[in-house]
Short mmCIF file of C-alpha atoms in Angstrom, two decimals:
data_model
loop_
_atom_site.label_atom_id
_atom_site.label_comp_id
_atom_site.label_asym_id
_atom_site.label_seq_id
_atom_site.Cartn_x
_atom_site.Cartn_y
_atom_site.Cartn_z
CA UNK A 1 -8.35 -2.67 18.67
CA UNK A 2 -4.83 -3.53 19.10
CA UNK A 3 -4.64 -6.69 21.50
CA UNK A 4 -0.74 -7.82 21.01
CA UNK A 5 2.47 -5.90 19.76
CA UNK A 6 5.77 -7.24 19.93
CA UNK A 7 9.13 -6.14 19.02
CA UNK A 8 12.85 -7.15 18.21
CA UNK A 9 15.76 -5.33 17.42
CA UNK A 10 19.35 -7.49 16.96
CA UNK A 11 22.10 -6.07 15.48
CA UNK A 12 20.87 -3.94 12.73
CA UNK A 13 17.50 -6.52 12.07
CA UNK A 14 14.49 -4.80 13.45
CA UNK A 15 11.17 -6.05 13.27
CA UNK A 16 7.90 -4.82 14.76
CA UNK A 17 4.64 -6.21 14.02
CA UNK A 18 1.04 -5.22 15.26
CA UNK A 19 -2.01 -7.17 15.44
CA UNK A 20 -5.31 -6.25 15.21
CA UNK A 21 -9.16 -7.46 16.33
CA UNK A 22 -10.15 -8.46 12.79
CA UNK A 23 -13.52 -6.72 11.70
CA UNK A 24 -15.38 -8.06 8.54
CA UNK A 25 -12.66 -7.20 6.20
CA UNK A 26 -10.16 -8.50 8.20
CA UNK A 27 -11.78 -11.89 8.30
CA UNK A 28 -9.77 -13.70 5.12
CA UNK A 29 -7.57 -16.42 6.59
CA UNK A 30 -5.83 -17.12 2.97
CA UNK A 31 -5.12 -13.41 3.44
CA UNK A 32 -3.24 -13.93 7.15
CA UNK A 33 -1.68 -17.33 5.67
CA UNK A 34 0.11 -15.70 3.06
CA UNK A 35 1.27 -12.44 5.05
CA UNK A 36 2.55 -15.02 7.94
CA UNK A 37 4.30 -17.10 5.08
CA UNK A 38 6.03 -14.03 3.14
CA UNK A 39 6.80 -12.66 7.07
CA UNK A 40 8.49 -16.37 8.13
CA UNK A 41 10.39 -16.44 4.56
CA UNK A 42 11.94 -12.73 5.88
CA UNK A 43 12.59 -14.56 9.17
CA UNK A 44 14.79 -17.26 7.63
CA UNK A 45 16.44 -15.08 4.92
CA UNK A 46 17.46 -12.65 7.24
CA UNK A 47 19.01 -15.09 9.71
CA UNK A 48 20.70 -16.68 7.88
CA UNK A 49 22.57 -13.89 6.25
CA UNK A 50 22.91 -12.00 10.17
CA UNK A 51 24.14 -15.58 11.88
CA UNK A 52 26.41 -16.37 8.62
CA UNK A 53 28.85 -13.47 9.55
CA UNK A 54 32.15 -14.32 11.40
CA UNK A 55 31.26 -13.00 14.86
CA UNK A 56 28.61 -15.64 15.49
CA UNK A 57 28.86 -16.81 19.03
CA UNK A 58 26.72 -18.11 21.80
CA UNK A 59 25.00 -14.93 22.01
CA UNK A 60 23.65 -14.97 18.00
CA UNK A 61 22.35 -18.56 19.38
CA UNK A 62 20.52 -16.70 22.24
CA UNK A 63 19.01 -15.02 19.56
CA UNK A 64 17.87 -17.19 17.58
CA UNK A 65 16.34 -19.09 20.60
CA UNK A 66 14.24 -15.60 21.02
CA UNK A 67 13.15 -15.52 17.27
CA UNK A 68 11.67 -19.36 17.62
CA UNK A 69 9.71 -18.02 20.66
CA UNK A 70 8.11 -14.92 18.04
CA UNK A 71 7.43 -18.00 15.66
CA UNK A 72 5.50 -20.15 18.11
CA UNK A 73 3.81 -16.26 18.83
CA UNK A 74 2.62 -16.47 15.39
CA UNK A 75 1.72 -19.96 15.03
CA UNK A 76 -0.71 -19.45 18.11
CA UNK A 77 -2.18 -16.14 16.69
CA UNK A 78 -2.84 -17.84 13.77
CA UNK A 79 -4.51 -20.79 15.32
CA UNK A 80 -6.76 -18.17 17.55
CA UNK A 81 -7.35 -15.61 16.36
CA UNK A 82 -8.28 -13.87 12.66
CA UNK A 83 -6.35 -10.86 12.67
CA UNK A 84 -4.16 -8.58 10.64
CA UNK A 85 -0.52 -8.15 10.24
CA UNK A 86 0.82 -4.96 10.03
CA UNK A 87 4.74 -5.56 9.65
CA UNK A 88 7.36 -3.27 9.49
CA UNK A 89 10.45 -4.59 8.63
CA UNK A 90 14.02 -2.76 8.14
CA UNK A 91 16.65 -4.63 7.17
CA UNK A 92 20.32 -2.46 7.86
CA UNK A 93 23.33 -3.40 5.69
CA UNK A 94 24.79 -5.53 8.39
CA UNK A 95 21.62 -7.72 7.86
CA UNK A 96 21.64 -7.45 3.86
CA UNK A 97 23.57 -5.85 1.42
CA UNK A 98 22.20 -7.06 -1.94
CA UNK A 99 19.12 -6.06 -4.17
CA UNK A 100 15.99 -7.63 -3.03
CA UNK A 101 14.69 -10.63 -4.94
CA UNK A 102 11.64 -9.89 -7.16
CA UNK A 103 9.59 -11.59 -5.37
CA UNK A 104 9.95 -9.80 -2.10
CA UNK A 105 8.06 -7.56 -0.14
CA UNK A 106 9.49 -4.38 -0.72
CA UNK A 107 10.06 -1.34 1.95
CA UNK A 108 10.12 2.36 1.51
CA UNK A 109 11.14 3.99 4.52
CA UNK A 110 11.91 7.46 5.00
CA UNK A 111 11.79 9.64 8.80
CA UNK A 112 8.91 9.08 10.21
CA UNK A 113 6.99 7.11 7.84
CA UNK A 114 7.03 3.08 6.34
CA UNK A 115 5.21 1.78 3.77
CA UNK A 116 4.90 -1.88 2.44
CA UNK A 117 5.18 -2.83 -1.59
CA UNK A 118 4.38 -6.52 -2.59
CA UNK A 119 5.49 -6.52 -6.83
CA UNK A 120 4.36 -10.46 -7.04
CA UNK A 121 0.78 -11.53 -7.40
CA UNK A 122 -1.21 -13.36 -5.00
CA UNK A 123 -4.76 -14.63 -5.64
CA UNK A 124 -6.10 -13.02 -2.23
CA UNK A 125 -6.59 -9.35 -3.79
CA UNK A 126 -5.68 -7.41 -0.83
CA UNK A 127 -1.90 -9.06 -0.85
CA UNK A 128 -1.14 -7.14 -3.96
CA UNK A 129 0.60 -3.90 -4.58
CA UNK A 130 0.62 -1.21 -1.01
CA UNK A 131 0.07 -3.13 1.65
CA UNK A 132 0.31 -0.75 4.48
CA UNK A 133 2.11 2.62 4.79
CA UNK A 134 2.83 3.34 8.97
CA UNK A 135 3.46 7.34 10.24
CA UNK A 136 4.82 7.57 13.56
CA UNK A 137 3.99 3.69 14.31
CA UNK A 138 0.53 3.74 13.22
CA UNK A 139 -0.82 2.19 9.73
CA UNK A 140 -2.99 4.59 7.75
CA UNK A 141 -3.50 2.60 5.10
CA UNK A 142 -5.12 -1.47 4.11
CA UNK A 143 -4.74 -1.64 0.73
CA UNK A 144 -3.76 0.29 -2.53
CA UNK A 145 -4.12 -1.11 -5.76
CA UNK A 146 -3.96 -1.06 -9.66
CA UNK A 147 -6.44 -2.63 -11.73
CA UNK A 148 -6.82 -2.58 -16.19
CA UNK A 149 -8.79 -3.73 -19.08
CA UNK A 150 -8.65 -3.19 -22.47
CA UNK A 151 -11.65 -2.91 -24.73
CA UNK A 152 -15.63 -2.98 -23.63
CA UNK A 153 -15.95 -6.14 -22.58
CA UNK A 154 -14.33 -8.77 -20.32
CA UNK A 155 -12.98 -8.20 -16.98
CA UNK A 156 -10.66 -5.94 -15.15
CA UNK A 157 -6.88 -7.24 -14.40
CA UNK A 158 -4.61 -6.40 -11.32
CA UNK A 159 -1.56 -5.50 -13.22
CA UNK A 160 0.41 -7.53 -11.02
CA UNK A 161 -0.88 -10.78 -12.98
CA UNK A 162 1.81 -8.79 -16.06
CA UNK A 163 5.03 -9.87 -16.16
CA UNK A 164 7.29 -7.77 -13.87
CA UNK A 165 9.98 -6.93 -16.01
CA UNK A 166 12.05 -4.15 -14.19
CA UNK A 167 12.11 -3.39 -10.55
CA UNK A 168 14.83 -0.97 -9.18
CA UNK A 169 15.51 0.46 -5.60
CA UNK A 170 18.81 2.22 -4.44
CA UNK A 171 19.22 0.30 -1.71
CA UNK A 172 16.85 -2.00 0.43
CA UNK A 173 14.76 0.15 2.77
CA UNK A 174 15.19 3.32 0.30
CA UNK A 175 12.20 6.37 0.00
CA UNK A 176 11.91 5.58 -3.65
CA UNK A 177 10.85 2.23 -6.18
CA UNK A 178 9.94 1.40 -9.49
CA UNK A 179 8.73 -1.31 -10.95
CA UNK A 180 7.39 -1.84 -14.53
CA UNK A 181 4.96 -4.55 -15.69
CA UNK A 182 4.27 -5.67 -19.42
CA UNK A 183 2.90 -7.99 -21.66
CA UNK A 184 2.94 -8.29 -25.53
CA UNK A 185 1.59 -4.54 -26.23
CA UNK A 186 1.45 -2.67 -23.45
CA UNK A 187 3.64 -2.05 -20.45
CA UNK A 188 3.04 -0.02 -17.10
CA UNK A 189 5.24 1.63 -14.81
CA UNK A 190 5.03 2.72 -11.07
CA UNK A 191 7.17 5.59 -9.70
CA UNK A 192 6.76 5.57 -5.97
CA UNK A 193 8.31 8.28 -3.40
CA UNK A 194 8.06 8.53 0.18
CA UNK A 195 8.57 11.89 2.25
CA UNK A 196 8.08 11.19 5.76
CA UNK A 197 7.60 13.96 8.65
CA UNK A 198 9.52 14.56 11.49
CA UNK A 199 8.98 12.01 13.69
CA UNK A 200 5.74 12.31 15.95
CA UNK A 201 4.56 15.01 13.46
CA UNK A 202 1.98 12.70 12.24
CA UNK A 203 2.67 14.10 8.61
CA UNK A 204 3.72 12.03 5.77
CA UNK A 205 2.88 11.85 1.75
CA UNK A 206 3.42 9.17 -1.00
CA UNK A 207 3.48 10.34 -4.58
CA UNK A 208 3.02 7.48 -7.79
CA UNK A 209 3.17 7.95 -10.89
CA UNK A 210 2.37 5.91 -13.57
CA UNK A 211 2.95 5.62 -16.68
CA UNK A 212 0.98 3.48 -19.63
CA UNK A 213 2.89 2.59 -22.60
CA UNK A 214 1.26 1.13 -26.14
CA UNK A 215 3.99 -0.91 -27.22
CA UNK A 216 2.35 -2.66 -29.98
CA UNK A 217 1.01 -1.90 -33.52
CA UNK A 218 -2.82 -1.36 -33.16
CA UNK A 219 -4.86 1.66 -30.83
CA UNK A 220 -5.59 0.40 -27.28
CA UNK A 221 -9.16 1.00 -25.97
CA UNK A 222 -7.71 0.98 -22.42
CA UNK A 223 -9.43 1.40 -19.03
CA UNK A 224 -7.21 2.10 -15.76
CA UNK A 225 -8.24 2.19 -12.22
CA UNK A 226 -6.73 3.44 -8.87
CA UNK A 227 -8.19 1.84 -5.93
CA UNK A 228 -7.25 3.09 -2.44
CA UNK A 229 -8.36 1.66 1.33
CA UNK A 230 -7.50 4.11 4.20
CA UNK A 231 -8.16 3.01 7.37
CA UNK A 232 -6.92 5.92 9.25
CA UNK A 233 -5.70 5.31 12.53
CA UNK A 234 -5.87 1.29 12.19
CA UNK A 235 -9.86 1.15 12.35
CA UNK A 236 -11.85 2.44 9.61
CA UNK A 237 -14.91 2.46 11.07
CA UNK A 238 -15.58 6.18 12.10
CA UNK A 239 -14.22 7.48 9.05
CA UNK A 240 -15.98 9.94 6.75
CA UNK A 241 -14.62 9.76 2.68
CA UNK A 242 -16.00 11.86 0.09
CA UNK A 243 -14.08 11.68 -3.35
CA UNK A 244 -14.53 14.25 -6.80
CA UNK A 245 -13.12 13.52 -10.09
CA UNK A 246 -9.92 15.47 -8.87
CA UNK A 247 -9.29 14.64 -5.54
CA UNK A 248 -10.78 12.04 -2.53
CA UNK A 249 -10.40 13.17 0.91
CA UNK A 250 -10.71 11.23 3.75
CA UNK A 251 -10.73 12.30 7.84
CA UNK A 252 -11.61 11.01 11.48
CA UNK A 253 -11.35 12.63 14.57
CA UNK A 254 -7.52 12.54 14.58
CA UNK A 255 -6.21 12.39 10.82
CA UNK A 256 -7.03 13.94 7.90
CA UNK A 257 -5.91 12.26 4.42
CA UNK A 258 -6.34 13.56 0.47
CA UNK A 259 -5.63 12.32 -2.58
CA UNK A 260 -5.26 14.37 -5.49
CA UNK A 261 -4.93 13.20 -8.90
CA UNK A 262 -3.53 14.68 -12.52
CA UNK A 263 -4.82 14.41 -14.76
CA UNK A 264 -8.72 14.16 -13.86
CA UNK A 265 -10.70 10.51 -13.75
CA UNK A 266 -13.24 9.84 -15.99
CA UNK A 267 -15.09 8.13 -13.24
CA UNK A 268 -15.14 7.84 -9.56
CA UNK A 269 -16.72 6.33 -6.74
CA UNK A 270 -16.96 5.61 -2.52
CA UNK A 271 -18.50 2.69 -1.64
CA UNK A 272 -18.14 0.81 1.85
CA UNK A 273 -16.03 -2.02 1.60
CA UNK A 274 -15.46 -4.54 -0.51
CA UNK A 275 -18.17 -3.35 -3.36
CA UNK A 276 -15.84 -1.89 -5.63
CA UNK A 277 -12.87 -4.43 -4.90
CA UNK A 278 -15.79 -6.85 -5.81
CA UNK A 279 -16.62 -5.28 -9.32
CA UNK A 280 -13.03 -5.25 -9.92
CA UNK A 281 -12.49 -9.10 -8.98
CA UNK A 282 -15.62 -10.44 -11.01
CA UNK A 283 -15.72 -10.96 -14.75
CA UNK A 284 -17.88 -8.08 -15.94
CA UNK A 285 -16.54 -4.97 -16.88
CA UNK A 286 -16.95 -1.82 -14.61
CA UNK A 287 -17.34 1.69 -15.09
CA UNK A 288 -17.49 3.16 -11.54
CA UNK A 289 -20.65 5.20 -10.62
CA UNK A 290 -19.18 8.74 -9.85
CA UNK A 291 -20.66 8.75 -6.46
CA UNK A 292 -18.70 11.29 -4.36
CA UNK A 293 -20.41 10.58 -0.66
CA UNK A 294 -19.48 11.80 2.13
CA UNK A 295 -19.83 8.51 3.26
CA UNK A 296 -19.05 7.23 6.98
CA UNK A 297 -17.75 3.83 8.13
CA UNK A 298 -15.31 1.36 6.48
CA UNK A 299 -15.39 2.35 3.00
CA UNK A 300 -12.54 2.36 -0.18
CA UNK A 301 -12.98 4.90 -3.19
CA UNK A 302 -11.17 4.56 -6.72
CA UNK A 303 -10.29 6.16 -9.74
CA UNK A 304 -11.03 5.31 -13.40
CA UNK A 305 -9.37 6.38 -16.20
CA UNK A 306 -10.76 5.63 -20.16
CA UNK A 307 -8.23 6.85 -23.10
CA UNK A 308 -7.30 5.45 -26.40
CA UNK A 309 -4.02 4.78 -26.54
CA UNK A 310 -1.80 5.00 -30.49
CA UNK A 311 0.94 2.60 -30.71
CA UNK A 312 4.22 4.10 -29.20
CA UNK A 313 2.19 6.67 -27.23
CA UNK A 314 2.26 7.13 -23.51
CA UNK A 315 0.00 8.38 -20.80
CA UNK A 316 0.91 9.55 -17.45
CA UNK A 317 -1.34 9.95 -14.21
CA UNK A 318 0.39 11.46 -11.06
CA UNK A 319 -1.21 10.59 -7.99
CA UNK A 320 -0.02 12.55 -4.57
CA UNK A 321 -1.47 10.77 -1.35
CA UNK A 322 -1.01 13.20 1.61
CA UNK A 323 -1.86 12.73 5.82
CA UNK A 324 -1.68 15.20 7.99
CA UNK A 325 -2.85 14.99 12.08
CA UNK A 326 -6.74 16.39 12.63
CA UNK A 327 -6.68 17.40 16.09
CA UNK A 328 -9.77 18.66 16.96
CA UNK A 329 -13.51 17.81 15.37
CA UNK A 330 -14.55 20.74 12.91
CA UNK A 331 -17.08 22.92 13.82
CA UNK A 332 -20.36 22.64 11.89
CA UNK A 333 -19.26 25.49 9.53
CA UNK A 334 -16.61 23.97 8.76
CA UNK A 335 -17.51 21.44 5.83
CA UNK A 336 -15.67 18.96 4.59
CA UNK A 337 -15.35 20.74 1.49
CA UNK A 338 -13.24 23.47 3.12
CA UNK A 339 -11.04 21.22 4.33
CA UNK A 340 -10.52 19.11 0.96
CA UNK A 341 -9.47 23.03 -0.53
CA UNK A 342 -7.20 23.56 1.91
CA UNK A 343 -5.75 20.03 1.68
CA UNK A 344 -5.58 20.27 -2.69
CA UNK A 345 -4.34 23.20 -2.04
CA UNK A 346 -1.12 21.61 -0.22
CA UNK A 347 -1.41 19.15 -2.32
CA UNK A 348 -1.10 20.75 -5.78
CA UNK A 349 1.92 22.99 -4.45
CA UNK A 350 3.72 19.59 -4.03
CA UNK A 351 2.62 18.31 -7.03
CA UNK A 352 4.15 20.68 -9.26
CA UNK A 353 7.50 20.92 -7.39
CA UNK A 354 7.69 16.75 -7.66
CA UNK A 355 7.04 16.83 -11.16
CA UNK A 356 9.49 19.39 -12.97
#
């Protein structure tokens, strides 16, 4: 339930952040710390680039007097409540004109639609990789994630604990990123796109790729997973999420999301939250159970990939994340299954244009 939302919007810098009633998930205060830290970092960065230009004046000092007053906002929030963030944060070419650092929290924005892309690594699972992605105001999505291992044994790795050795966007706030991660004989690289909807069509789509590279001398036993937490309409509660080896699909009462996937996991699974984030986290290897649901409530599905991988050789998985608005509740002929056709249906049309 949305208790507070605020918003700001000087000269070019526009900021709008949401909070929300925190249920179980929610409840990780390293998690809010380091969201509020990376958000106040943004604060000062961005000020001090907008209140270094030559028409500062009494009235930039107004405004900074009115971005103190969001701070002590936060700081209370923080002290009261546990809650999420869900920022949104544009920053015009009168705010900032240079690439972002490599360490920052990166945007896509395109139309309608936001989404969130942290490159660094945190410690707190959840701060890593998609952090949100908004449509028409309202986040769809907690958390979307890469995880690895190579070999039988020993545990999965987010690939953000690789070195991030290329990251390239057009221009802050752009519709497309990449961002490549390595170490001595492998490297991995994420392709993101964002095509919003017109706005208050309630229809957006994200499409990744990613591609797996053996750069070193000797076959690679490797073991990739996709792990993806939609919680449509900011609650996940009342959601229903059934997944395949293909595709996952995932609806409520207002919004109706699918994911396909090419080419097809080895293994899959839904599980209410956190038990696969868990088994990703821990130090025994995982090979998900290929439960497909439906399943109703707060849940997260993923994706796992097993290939052997010659030196020099690449592998390529295209992922194309899709929401649509569900206006009405389907009658009781109308399965779920019919609606995840439809949906690859959409799905693999756009898949194929994206990737000739």
């Amino acid at each position: 339930m949305t208790i507070k939302t605020r918003a700001a919007r000087y000269y070019g810098l526009v900021v709008s952040f949401t909070w929300r009633r925190s249920p179980a998930k929610r409840q990780d205060k390293a998690k809010t710390t380091g969201t509020l830290s990376k958000l106040n970092n943004l604060f000062n960065q961005s000020i001090h680039r907008f209140f270094s230009a030559k028409y500062c004046n009494k009235v930039f000092e107004s405004n900074i007097k009115r971005f103190d007053m969001l701070r002590k906002d936060f700081n209370f929030l923080e002290r009261h409540f546990e809650f999420v963030v869900t920022a949104t944060i544009i920053l015009s070419s009168l705010a900032i004109t240079e690439q972002p650092a490599k360490s920052a929290v990166l945007a896509l924005n395109d139309n309608n639609s936001i989404a969130a892309f942290d490159p660094s690594f945190s410690n707190v699972p959840s701060n890593n990789g998609l952090l949100f992605w908004t449509v028409d105001g309202v986040n769809q999505l907690f958390h979307n994630q890469f995880w690895y291992r190579i070999g039988s044994e020993g545990r999965e790795n987010n690939i953000n604990t690789l070195n991030l050795i290329d990251l390239a966007q057009a221009q802050p706030d752009d519709n497309q990123l990449s961002v490549t991660y390595a170490n001595t004989n492998f490297e991995i690289g994420l392709n993101f796109k964002l095509d919003g909807g017109p706005q208050r069509s309630g229809i957006s789509s994200l499409f990744e790729n990613i591609t797996i590279k053996n750069t070193g001398s000797n076959q690679l036993d490797f073991h990739f997973f996709n792990y993806t937490d939609f919680d449509l309409t900011e609650n996940g509660e009342q959601d229903t999420t059934e997944i395949g080896s293909g595709i996952a699909t995932q609806l409520n009462n207002s919004t109706f999301t699918t994911e396909v996937i090419d080419p097809a996991a080895s293994y899959y699974q839904v599980s209410p939250f956190s038990n696969i984030l868990d088994v990703l986290e821990d130090d025994i290897p995982t090979t998900l159970t290929n439960f497909s649901g439906p399943l109703t409530g707060d849940n997260a599905y993923a994706f796992q990939w097993d290939f052997a991988l010659e030196p020099e050789k690449s592998l390529s998985i295209n992922n194309y994340k899709s929401i649509i608005p569900f206006k009405s509740v389907p009658e009781p002929t109308m399965t779920l299954g019919f609606i995840a056709f439809s949906g690859l249906m959409l799905a693999h049309n756009k898949l194929r244009k994206l990737c000739r």
